[in-house]
Short mmCIF file of C-alpha atoms in Angstrom, two decimals:
data_model
loop_
_atom_site.label_atom_id
_atom_site.label_comp_id
_atom_site.label_asym_id
_atom_site.label_seq_id
_atom_site.Cartn_x
_atom_site.Cartn_y
_atom_site.Cartn_z
CA MET M 12 50.76 -5.15 2.38
CA ALA M 13 50.05 -2.06 0.32
CA PHE M 14 52.24 -0.01 2.00
CA ALA M 15 55.03 -2.79 1.98
CA ILE M 16 53.99 -2.63 -1.85
CA ILE M 17 55.02 0.93 -2.37
CA MET M 18 58.03 1.02 -0.45
CA LEU M 19 59.33 -1.94 -2.43
CA ASN M 20 58.50 0.11 -5.66
CA THR M 21 60.18 2.94 -4.49
CA ASP M 22 63.23 1.16 -3.31
CA SER M 23 63.65 -1.07 -6.37
CA HIS M 24 63.49 1.96 -8.85
CA ASN M 25 65.06 4.83 -6.95
CA SER M 26 68.49 5.73 -8.58
CA SER M 27 69.77 7.28 -5.37
CA ILE M 28 69.71 3.66 -3.50
CA LYS M 29 72.58 1.62 -4.19
CA ALA M 30 71.75 -1.86 -5.68
CA LYS M 31 73.64 -3.82 -2.48
CA ARG M 32 71.35 -1.97 -0.31
CA LYS M 33 68.57 -2.60 -2.43
CA MET M 34 65.32 -4.59 -0.70
CA LYS M 35 65.59 -8.43 -1.69
CA VAL M 36 63.16 -10.88 -1.73
CA GLU M 37 64.02 -12.46 1.71
CA ASP M 38 63.39 -9.03 3.18
CA PHE M 39 60.11 -8.49 1.30
CA VAL M 40 58.67 -11.92 2.77
CA ARG M 41 60.17 -11.02 6.08
CA ASN M 42 58.15 -7.74 6.60
CA LEU M 43 54.98 -9.20 5.60
CA ARG M 44 55.06 -11.95 8.42
CA ALA M 45 51.94 -12.70 10.12
CA ILE M 46 49.77 -10.30 8.62
CA ASP M 47 46.57 -12.18 7.86
CA ASP M 48 45.11 -12.57 11.56
CA GLY M 49 48.58 -13.85 12.88
CA GLN M 50 49.39 -16.04 9.71
CA ASP M 51 51.79 -15.61 7.14
CA VAL M 52 50.78 -14.62 3.39
CA ASP M 53 51.56 -17.39 1.11
CA ARG M 54 55.06 -17.26 0.22
CA ASP M 55 54.91 -17.84 -3.56
CA MET M 56 52.23 -14.89 -4.21
CA LEU M 57 54.47 -12.40 -2.33
CA ILE M 58 57.10 -14.01 -4.70
CA GLY M 59 55.19 -13.10 -7.66
CA ILE M 60 54.36 -9.22 -6.32
CA TYR M 61 58.24 -8.78 -5.60
CA ASN M 62 59.24 -9.95 -9.58
CA ARG M 63 56.53 -7.88 -11.14
CA ILE M 64 57.36 -4.73 -9.32
CA GLN M 65 61.08 -5.28 -9.98
CA THR M 66 60.32 -5.75 -13.93
CA GLN M 67 57.50 -2.93 -14.05
CA GLU M 68 57.75 0.51 -12.03
CA PHE M 69 54.04 1.82 -10.66
CA ARG M 70 53.71 4.94 -12.27
CA ALA M 71 50.58 7.60 -11.53
CA GLY M 72 48.26 7.47 -14.74
CA VAL M 73 46.86 10.86 -16.26
CA ASP M 74 43.85 12.00 -14.81
CA HIS M 75 41.38 14.09 -16.83
CA VAL M 76 42.58 17.17 -15.19
CA THR M 77 45.88 16.58 -16.54
CA GLN M 78 44.77 15.58 -19.67
CA VAL M 79 42.76 19.00 -19.80
CA MET M 80 45.81 20.89 -18.95
CA LYS M 81 47.72 19.34 -21.95
CA ILE M 82 45.19 20.70 -24.21
CA GLU M 83 44.87 23.80 -22.56
CA GLN M 84 48.51 24.23 -23.41
CA THR M 85 48.33 23.44 -26.87
CA VAL M 86 45.77 26.12 -27.71
CA VAL M 87 46.96 29.97 -27.94
CA GLY M 88 44.89 33.17 -28.02
CA LYS M 89 42.45 34.97 -25.39
CA LYS M 90 40.67 31.62 -23.97
CA PRO M 91 38.97 30.71 -21.37
CA GLN M 92 40.54 28.59 -18.34
CA LEU M 93 40.19 25.10 -19.13
CA ALA M 94 41.62 23.24 -16.94
CA LEU M 95 39.03 22.88 -13.90
CA PRO M 96 38.61 20.16 -11.46
CA HIS M 97 35.12 19.07 -12.75
CA ARG M 98 36.11 19.54 -16.32
CA ARG M 99 36.88 16.07 -18.43
CA LEU M 100 37.48 15.63 -22.19
CA VAL M 101 34.71 13.80 -24.02
CA CYS M 102 35.89 13.58 -27.52
CA TYR M 103 37.96 15.35 -30.22
CA CYS M 104 36.51 15.34 -33.68
CA ARG M 105 37.58 17.80 -37.01
CA LEU M 106 34.62 19.60 -38.17
CA TYR M 107 34.16 22.35 -40.54
CA GLU M 108 32.23 25.56 -39.96
CA VAL M 109 29.00 26.56 -42.08
CA HIS M 110 28.27 30.66 -42.46
CA ASP M 111 25.61 29.99 -44.81
CA PRO M 112 23.88 26.49 -45.28
CA ASN M 113 22.25 27.99 -48.85
CA LYS M 114 25.76 28.79 -49.91
CA LYS M 115 28.29 26.34 -51.33
CA GLU M 116 31.96 26.81 -50.29
CA ARG M 117 35.13 24.98 -50.98
CA ILE M 118 35.51 21.81 -49.01
CA GLY M 119 37.96 22.24 -45.92
CA LEU M 120 38.02 26.12 -46.48
CA HIS M 121 36.74 26.65 -42.59
CA GLN M 122 38.32 23.36 -40.86
CA ARG M 123 37.96 23.42 -37.08
CA GLU M 124 39.36 21.17 -34.32
CA VAL M 125 36.55 20.63 -32.08
CA PHE M 126 37.26 19.40 -28.39
CA LEU M 127 34.11 18.60 -26.64
CA PHE M 128 34.19 18.87 -22.63
CA ASN M 129 31.70 17.61 -20.31
CA ASP M 130 30.48 21.27 -19.77
CA LEU M 131 32.08 23.14 -23.23
CA LEU M 132 32.51 22.99 -26.32
CA LEU M 133 35.75 24.50 -27.98
CA ILE M 134 36.12 25.45 -31.20
CA THR M 135 39.67 26.07 -32.58
CA LYS M 136 41.80 25.88 -35.39
CA ILE M 137 45.16 24.49 -36.53
CA PHE M 138 47.67 27.43 -35.75
CA SER M 139 50.86 25.67 -36.65
CA LYS M 140 52.19 21.86 -37.23
CA LYS M 141 55.62 21.13 -35.74
CA LYS M 142 57.35 17.73 -34.78
CA SER M 143 57.11 18.76 -31.07
CA GLY M 144 53.13 18.78 -31.57
CA ILE M 145 50.29 20.82 -33.02
CA THR M 146 49.48 24.33 -31.90
CA TYR M 147 45.51 25.28 -32.02
CA SER M 148 44.29 29.12 -32.20
CA TYR M 149 41.29 29.64 -30.40
CA LYS M 150 38.06 30.73 -31.98
CA GLN M 151 35.25 30.48 -29.69
CA SER M 152 33.72 28.52 -27.20
CA PHE M 153 30.08 27.75 -25.75
CA PRO M 154 28.79 26.18 -22.45
CA LEU M 155 26.62 23.01 -23.12
CA SER M 156 23.98 24.40 -20.54
CA SER M 157 20.51 25.00 -22.35
CA MET M 158 21.74 24.10 -25.73
CA GLN M 159 20.02 22.26 -28.45
CA VAL M 160 20.94 20.31 -31.24
CA PHE M 161 19.50 20.13 -34.91
CA LEU M 162 20.53 18.26 -37.56
CA PHE M 163 19.76 19.45 -41.16
CA GLU M 164 20.95 18.33 -44.47
CA THR M 165 20.91 20.71 -47.91
CA SER M 166 22.22 20.35 -51.30
CA HIS M 167 25.91 21.67 -50.07
CA TYR M 168 25.93 20.25 -47.03
CA GLN M 169 24.49 16.79 -46.36
CA TYR M 170 25.77 16.02 -42.77
CA GLY M 171 24.65 19.09 -40.51
CA VAL M 172 24.83 20.32 -37.49
CA ARG M 173 23.01 23.40 -36.10
CA LEU M 174 23.63 24.20 -32.32
CA VAL M 175 21.13 26.55 -30.75
CA SER M 176 20.84 28.15 -27.45
CA ALA M 177 17.24 27.07 -25.83
CA VAL M 178 17.40 30.75 -23.76
CA ASN M 179 16.85 32.82 -26.49
CA ASN M 180 16.66 30.70 -29.84
CA LYS M 181 20.05 32.04 -30.85
CA VAL M 182 22.08 30.19 -33.32
CA LEU M 183 25.41 29.53 -31.90
CA ILE M 184 27.11 27.87 -34.74
CA THR M 185 26.75 25.70 -37.64
CA LEU M 186 28.99 22.57 -38.47
CA ASN M 187 28.85 20.15 -41.02
CA ALA M 188 30.98 16.43 -40.75
CA ARG M 189 32.66 14.89 -43.36
CA ASN M 190 30.64 11.96 -42.94
CA ASP M 191 27.29 10.37 -41.47
CA HIS M 192 29.43 8.33 -39.11
CA ASP M 193 31.74 11.35 -37.65
CA ARG M 194 27.93 13.30 -37.22
CA GLN M 195 26.42 10.48 -35.24
CA LYS M 196 29.27 9.99 -33.11
CA PHE M 197 29.69 13.74 -32.36
CA VAL M 198 25.76 14.40 -31.67
CA GLU M 199 25.85 11.48 -29.53
CA ASP M 200 28.85 12.55 -27.35
CA LEU M 201 27.13 16.05 -27.56
CA ARG M 202 23.73 15.31 -26.42
CA GLU M 203 25.19 12.80 -23.33
CA ALA M 204 27.22 15.82 -22.29
CA ILE M 205 24.33 18.47 -22.77
CA LEU M 206 22.39 16.01 -20.53
CA GLU M 207 24.59 15.88 -17.93
CA THR M 208 25.34 19.40 -18.07
CA ASN M 209 21.81 20.05 -17.59
CA GLY M 210 21.07 17.82 -14.72
CA MET M 211 24.63 19.43 -12.40
CA GLU M 212 22.68 22.62 -13.26
CA THR M 213 19.70 21.77 -11.86
CA LEU M 214 21.29 20.19 -8.65
CA ARG M 215 23.41 23.34 -8.39
CA ILE M 216 19.64 25.53 -8.27
CA GLU M 217 17.95 23.47 -6.14
CA GLU M 218 21.01 23.69 -3.61
CA GLU M 219 21.29 27.10 -3.62
CA LEU M 220 17.37 27.38 -3.19
CA GLN M 221 17.82 24.93 -0.25
CA LYS M 222 20.45 27.05 1.31
CA HIS M 223 18.17 30.15 0.78
CA SER M 224 15.38 28.57 2.28
CA ASN M 225 17.10 27.38 5.48
CA ASN M 226 18.85 31.24 5.74
CA HIS M 227 15.13 32.28 5.78
CA ASN M 228 14.01 29.58 8.09
CA THR M 229 16.89 30.14 10.57
CA LEU M 230 16.08 34.03 10.49
CA ASP M 231 12.74 33.03 11.03
CA ARG M 232 13.41 30.95 13.94
CA HIS M 233 15.34 33.53 15.59
CA TYR M 234 13.28 36.20 15.53
CA ALA M 235 9.99 33.66 16.67
CA ASN M 236 12.35 33.14 19.99
CA ASP M 237 13.68 36.58 20.16
CA ASP M 238 11.56 39.00 22.37
CA SER M 239 13.80 41.92 22.43
CA ARG M 240 11.18 43.62 20.03
CA VAL M 241 8.05 42.64 22.17
CA LEU M 242 10.20 43.71 25.07
CA MET M 243 10.81 47.18 23.34
CA TYR M 244 7.58 47.75 22.52
CA GLU M 245 6.46 46.89 26.34
CA LEU M 246 9.09 49.39 27.42
CA MET M 247 7.65 52.10 25.27
CA LYS M 248 3.95 51.64 26.22
CA PRO M 249 3.50 53.49 29.72
CA SER M 250 2.90 51.77 33.22
CA ASP M 251 -0.02 53.41 33.62
CA PRO M 252 -2.37 53.59 30.46
CA SER M 253 -4.18 56.82 31.84
CA ILE M 254 -1.14 59.24 31.72
CA ASN M 255 0.26 60.43 28.70
CA ARG M 256 3.81 61.98 28.63
CA LEU M 257 2.43 65.19 26.35
CA SER M 258 -0.55 65.66 29.40
CA ALA M 259 0.19 68.02 32.34
CA PRO M 260 0.90 66.08 35.54
CA ASP M 261 -2.05 65.47 38.17
CA CYS M 262 -2.33 68.45 40.47
CA PRO M 263 -5.11 68.26 42.99
CA ASP M 264 -4.93 72.01 44.02
CA LEU M 265 -4.74 73.40 40.12
CA GLN M 266 -6.06 76.76 40.12
CA LYS M 267 -7.89 77.46 36.82
CA LEU M 268 -7.65 81.01 35.90
CA PRO M 269 -8.47 82.44 32.49
CA LEU M 270 -5.35 84.65 32.54
CA SER M 271 -2.78 81.85 33.13
CA ASN M 272 -0.92 80.20 30.44
CA SER M 273 0.81 77.72 32.80
CA LEU M 274 -0.76 74.95 34.46
CA THR M 275 2.33 73.98 36.61
CA ASP M 276 2.77 77.17 37.70
CA LEU M 277 -0.69 77.33 39.02
CA CYS M 278 -0.48 74.38 41.29
CA GLN M 279 -0.65 74.81 45.08
CA GLY M 280 1.98 71.96 45.69
CA GLN M 281 5.76 72.84 46.32
CA GLY M 282 7.31 70.17 44.74
CA MET M 283 5.47 71.37 41.41
CA ARG M 284 6.19 75.02 41.34
CA ARG M 285 8.42 76.17 38.66
CA GLY M 286 11.89 78.38 39.58
CA SER M 287 11.63 81.65 38.25
CA SER M 288 13.89 82.14 35.51
CA GLY M 289 14.69 85.46 33.50
CA GLY M 290 14.63 83.59 30.24
CA SER M 291 11.28 82.21 30.20
CA LEU M 292 9.09 82.58 27.44
CA ASP M 293 6.09 82.23 29.19
CA SER M 294 5.04 86.00 29.47
CA GLY M 295 2.30 86.94 31.97
CA VAL M 296 2.96 83.88 34.03
CA ALA M 297 3.40 84.05 37.99
CA SER M 298 6.55 82.18 39.13
CA GLY M 299 6.27 80.75 42.47
CA GLY M 300 10.04 80.95 43.53
CA SER M 301 10.61 84.44 43.67
CA GLY M 302 7.18 86.63 44.58
CA ARG M 303 7.53 88.44 41.12
CA VAL M 304 5.11 88.69 38.32
CA MET M 305 6.42 88.82 34.76
CA ILE M 306 4.35 91.89 32.77
CA GLY M 307 4.92 91.98 29.07
CA GLY M 308 8.68 91.15 29.66
CA ASP M 309 8.97 93.37 32.78
CA VAL M 310 9.69 92.03 36.53
CA THR M 311 7.23 93.79 38.77
CA SER M 312 7.04 93.26 42.61
CA ARG M 313 3.64 92.05 44.08
CA ASN M 314 3.56 95.09 46.89
CA SER M 315 4.31 98.35 45.33
CA GLN M 316 5.56 100.88 42.99
CA SER M 317 8.93 101.50 45.34
CA SER M 318 9.79 97.95 44.60
CA LEU M 319 9.61 97.90 41.24
CA HIS M 320 12.04 100.81 40.95
CA SER M 321 14.41 99.78 43.14
CA ARG M 322 15.13 96.65 41.01
CA GLY M 323 15.79 99.15 38.18
CA SER M 324 13.44 97.98 35.17
CA PRO M 325 13.71 100.60 32.83
CA ALA M 326 10.52 99.42 30.55
CA THR M 327 8.16 100.30 33.45
CA PRO M 328 9.11 103.52 35.06
CA LYS M 329 5.96 103.30 37.12
CA THR M 330 3.43 100.57 38.60
CA SER M 331 -0.24 101.62 37.92
CA GLN M 332 -3.37 99.65 37.15
CA SER M 333 -2.87 100.59 33.45
CA ASN M 334 0.10 98.17 33.59
CA LEU M 335 -2.00 95.09 35.29
CA GLN M 336 -4.31 95.80 32.57
CA SER M 337 -1.87 94.18 30.11
CA LEU M 338 -1.88 90.78 31.26
CA GLY M 339 -5.41 90.40 29.67
CA SER M 340 -6.03 89.31 26.18
CA PRO M 341 -5.69 91.30 22.99
CA ALA M 342 -9.28 92.05 23.38
CA MET M 343 -8.34 94.18 26.49
CA GLN M 344 -5.70 96.16 24.98
CA PRO M 345 -6.22 99.92 24.38
CA GLY M 346 -7.27 101.19 21.57
CA VAL M 347 -9.01 97.71 20.39
CA ARG M 348 -12.83 97.48 19.78
CA GLY M 349 -14.77 95.80 22.24
CA GLN M 350 -12.37 96.55 24.75
CA ARG M 351 -13.29 95.57 28.29
CA LYS M 352 -12.88 98.63 30.94
CA GLN M 353 -12.81 96.38 34.17
CA ALA M 354 -9.75 96.84 36.04
CA ILE M 355 -7.02 93.88 36.86
CA SER M 356 -6.26 93.98 40.94
CA LEU M 357 -4.09 91.92 43.11
CA LYS M 358 -5.65 89.87 45.60
CA LYS M 359 -4.04 89.13 48.95
CA GLY M 360 -3.75 86.24 51.07
CA LEU M 361 -3.27 83.91 47.93
CA PRO M 362 -0.45 81.56 47.68
CA VAL M 363 2.60 82.82 45.94
CA GLY M 364 2.41 82.13 42.22
CA THR M 365 -1.49 82.00 42.10
CA ASP M 366 -2.35 85.25 42.97
CA VAL M 367 -3.65 86.42 39.69
CA CYS M 368 -7.59 87.27 39.66
CA HIS M 369 -10.02 89.44 38.40
#
């Protein structure tokens, strides 16, 4: 039935439809046959609906957003956006701004047109009056959240209203009404709007806190069910607690000689020997891959002086016991007090790389 009524309203008041093609009362009744659980609606009621629609067209009423938009169009100057989906006009009144309650001023000197919305107080001044309408000049505006209302009376202003911010106790504006009725009506509507705004603000804060709490709970549940950090820690731990990556590998045939500074090169196992390297930083370390001895950065053969000259070492023209003595600690160097006079010799028959002894 609702759809049929809308179609009848459009058909009856659309100027583009010719009169002979417009819907007749019999057409309207025929369209609504058997709509009441298979039964027809009372004919007289349908005829009454048809006649009323023919007499008066359906028009959409002015909603609160449209009303605020019309007010916004009449206010000139730099103003905040007034037309918002949640904003509606509560009342309009004419008050007078008071700069000093103890100083008398001419009546009507600071006339203000006050628009009270459900979340905002708009203070304007009449800018111009024309036949087409009134234009207002924007003065200032105050949000109603955390606003306090105080009434006062002085010898000059008997119907005063003072608006104060509850956040910092700052006086926002001081107004005066023409009579007690105007003041009581304005204050009543203003306090009701403030209560509504504070209630909505409280709900908004609670909703934000709830969202924040839900986000934290979601993260906590995610990390509670996430074993990646525990798995990472387990992977970082060695499989054998007795092994430390900074310690030397186990070598049962380790030769602990006092003149060696490399544990790996002193191992008899073939798999644990280091290959020789000319750029090695280990001086005085025997390399197990070539059968040569590094002496103070010079390559020396284990067997004879001729082998040394054949390799062309410029720093060691000949091999002697004094060259072998340079393998010792600084206490064994020539010219050092407390020098040990015992010579160092090579012992035959030992595995390659472990043939240094004293």
